[in-house]
Every structure is written in structure tokens, then in C-alpha cells.
Amino acid sequence: LNAAGAEMQAGRIRNALENRLRRQALMKAHPEIADQKVQVAAVVVGMPRTGSTMLQRLLAASAKVTAPIWWETIFPLPRSAPDAAELAARKADAEALVEQLVAASAGFEAIHPMNAHAHDEELPLIEQSFMSSIPEAMMHGPRYGVWLLQAARAEAYKELIDWLKILQWQSPERLGRKWILKAPHHLAAVQTVLKAFPESVIVMTHRRVDHVVASFASMVCSLTGGNTDADFRIAQGRHWAERLRRNLHDMMEARSHAEHRFVDVQYRELLADPIGHARRIFSAAGILVDEADIAAWEGWLAGNKRDNRPAHKYNLADFGIDADELRRNYAFYTEAYGLEG
């Protein structure tokens, strides 16, 4: 870590420790939070860079559902008696943090559409349990990754449900609306996800593995670059190529016992017909689609075109990954789901 990286990572750890203490204090002071009923309509899993962010934000545009918002996953707890000023302060801090993250990570704006006020994955909430892929992506720590794959995740997902209860408690307009969750992190814990959210459908996004691995290696190196002056491109590229292969293997094993709960979404097909896929997922989740949903989805798509951001360029060779070897290592997955590459 360089000086900036050490400060940023120390702050991330302090924030998680503080949030754990404050979460316990809040739930003790307001025992009614525990009575909140969290209903999850769908959990979007799949490898990173497969369109899962777009899909979650599209689905969450419907007024029938809800999803975490980036600023509240980073600052999920009221700092004082909740009021307009307190809420505005948390949002302002999140906006400043977005600017800091984008500035520290070269090219990140082209990779991921950062927006403090957009729906986003719940991974920062899972991070409060110190059992997430965030450290592994922001720093080169392969031994942590090995430990994480072997760790029991049930407690972390119980805590995630508590976080969702806290967010519902703070936002009464969410009552009665089912959640749309999403995080590539879930791919490493599919069996736990199936048990934690038994009423949900699991949406599996798919894309050519050479595009996925190269794109994600580029993203990880962009994140890491803000924390170190060392060049970990080759090491991280190879680490994540193997890590994601292992995740897919474990997912397919877990899925084989609950095939009826899965909905598959191919990346290219999602881009070609996003509303058609949104309708299909709502139907699988038992949610009736009406004209208001269609209008909301069309409105979101109109305001969130990919060409509004810089192009993201990446190449497997830049990360020491051989395309033929990658193809062989992932054949068990690509052949099962009819993927190219």
C-alpha cells in the first residue's frame, strides 16, 4: 500500500467496525426494527461485468420493488436523531466519496457508472461482516481470497438481512415492496443465498468469459492502482481468472439442487431486449407487470444509455492470461450455457 492506500483502507476498516457497534446500539434502542419483514423478489448473481448493474437498476425503476442505494450502503445508519439535515449530511459525504474513488482509480468512470444516488449492490453492507470480496479487489490479497472461499457465510447474510431491516425502518415508503438484490460476490456463496432468501428467484447473468475476465481484471487493477504504486496486473489477472472459475464450479453444484429457482440472462440478449428480460424476471418472481412498470423501465433506459460514458477498453494479454488456456479452463461452464469463447 502507498500512503493514500493505507489511509483509505484503514478508513474502510474503521468505518466497518464503527458501523457494527452502531448497528447493535440502534437495534437495541429500537427493538421494533427486528420486526421488519424483509421480502426479496430476486437476487442477481453472475460473474462481474455481465450486465448485472444495469439489470438491477432497470428492475428497481419499478415502483413495485426496491433496491439498495449506493449512498445508504456506505452510510446506512443515522448519526443522530433522523431528520432532513442528518440525511443530507450522509448523502453529501457519499457524493464526496464517489468523487474521491473515481479520482483515485484511473479510468474507473468508463468501467462502472458510479453515482451516489443510484441503486447499487449490497456488497458494502456485507463488507461490514468482514466477509466480502471488497478487500480482495482493492488490494492484492490472494490468501484472504482462499480463506473467504472456505469460510461459513450464514452469519454474514443474517447480518445483511438486519441491514435491510434498518434501511426499511428508515424509509417507510419501502414497506410492502420486495427487494432486488445484486452482487457478483453472491456467486461465491450461492448455497447460502438460496437458504437466506428462500422466497427469491436467482437471476444468473452470463457473458463470454474472455470478455468477463479481461474486463474485471481491468476493473480490479483500476481499484488497486489507487492504493499501491506496485504493478499487480499479472498477479491479479491470474488470481481472478482462477477465482471466478472456482466460483462458477461451486455455483453449478449448488444450482443442481435448486434448478427451478434460477432464471438465466445472456448479456447480449439483455442489451437487445432489456424490458423483455425485466418482464420475464418479474413474472418468475410472481410480480404482475403493468403499464406503469413498462413506462418506468423505458424512462430509466432513456436516461442511462451506455454511450453517455467513456468506452472501456481491455485485453487479456495485458494481464498475463492466455485466451486458449482460459477457454479450456472454463469449458465446463461455457458449454453448459451455450456461451461463445
Short mmCIF file of C-alpha atoms in Angstrom, two decimals, residues 5 15 33 49 60 79 106 141 207 245 258 263 280 288 299 308 311 338:
data_model
loop_
_atom_site.label_atom_id
_atom_site.label_comp_id
_atom_site.label_asym_id
_atom_site.label_seq_id
_atom_site.Cartn_x
_atom_site.Cartn_y
_atom_site.Cartn_z
CA GLY A 5 -3.95 3.42 0.06
CA ASN A 15 -15.92 2.51 9.24
CA ILE A 33 -36.51 -2.82 13.74
CA ARG A 49 -19.07 -7.41 -15.86
CA ALA A 60 -35.58 -1.27 -9.45
CA ARG A 79 -25.72 9.65 13.10
CA ALA A 106 -7.66 5.69 -13.21
CA GLY A 141 -4.50 -10.44 -1.10
CA ARG A 207 -21.33 -13.35 -20.85
CA ARG A 245 -13.59 -20.34 -12.40
CA ALA A 258 -32.43 -25.92 -6.95
CA VAL A 263 -33.55 -17.52 -14.36
CA ARG A 280 -39.59 -12.34 -17.53
CA LEU A 288 -47.58 -8.69 -12.23
CA GLY A 299 -37.73 6.07 -18.72
CA ASN A 308 -23.07 8.56 -22.07
CA ALA A 311 -15.55 3.43 -23.66
CA GLY A 338 -24.11 -22.08 -24.73
#
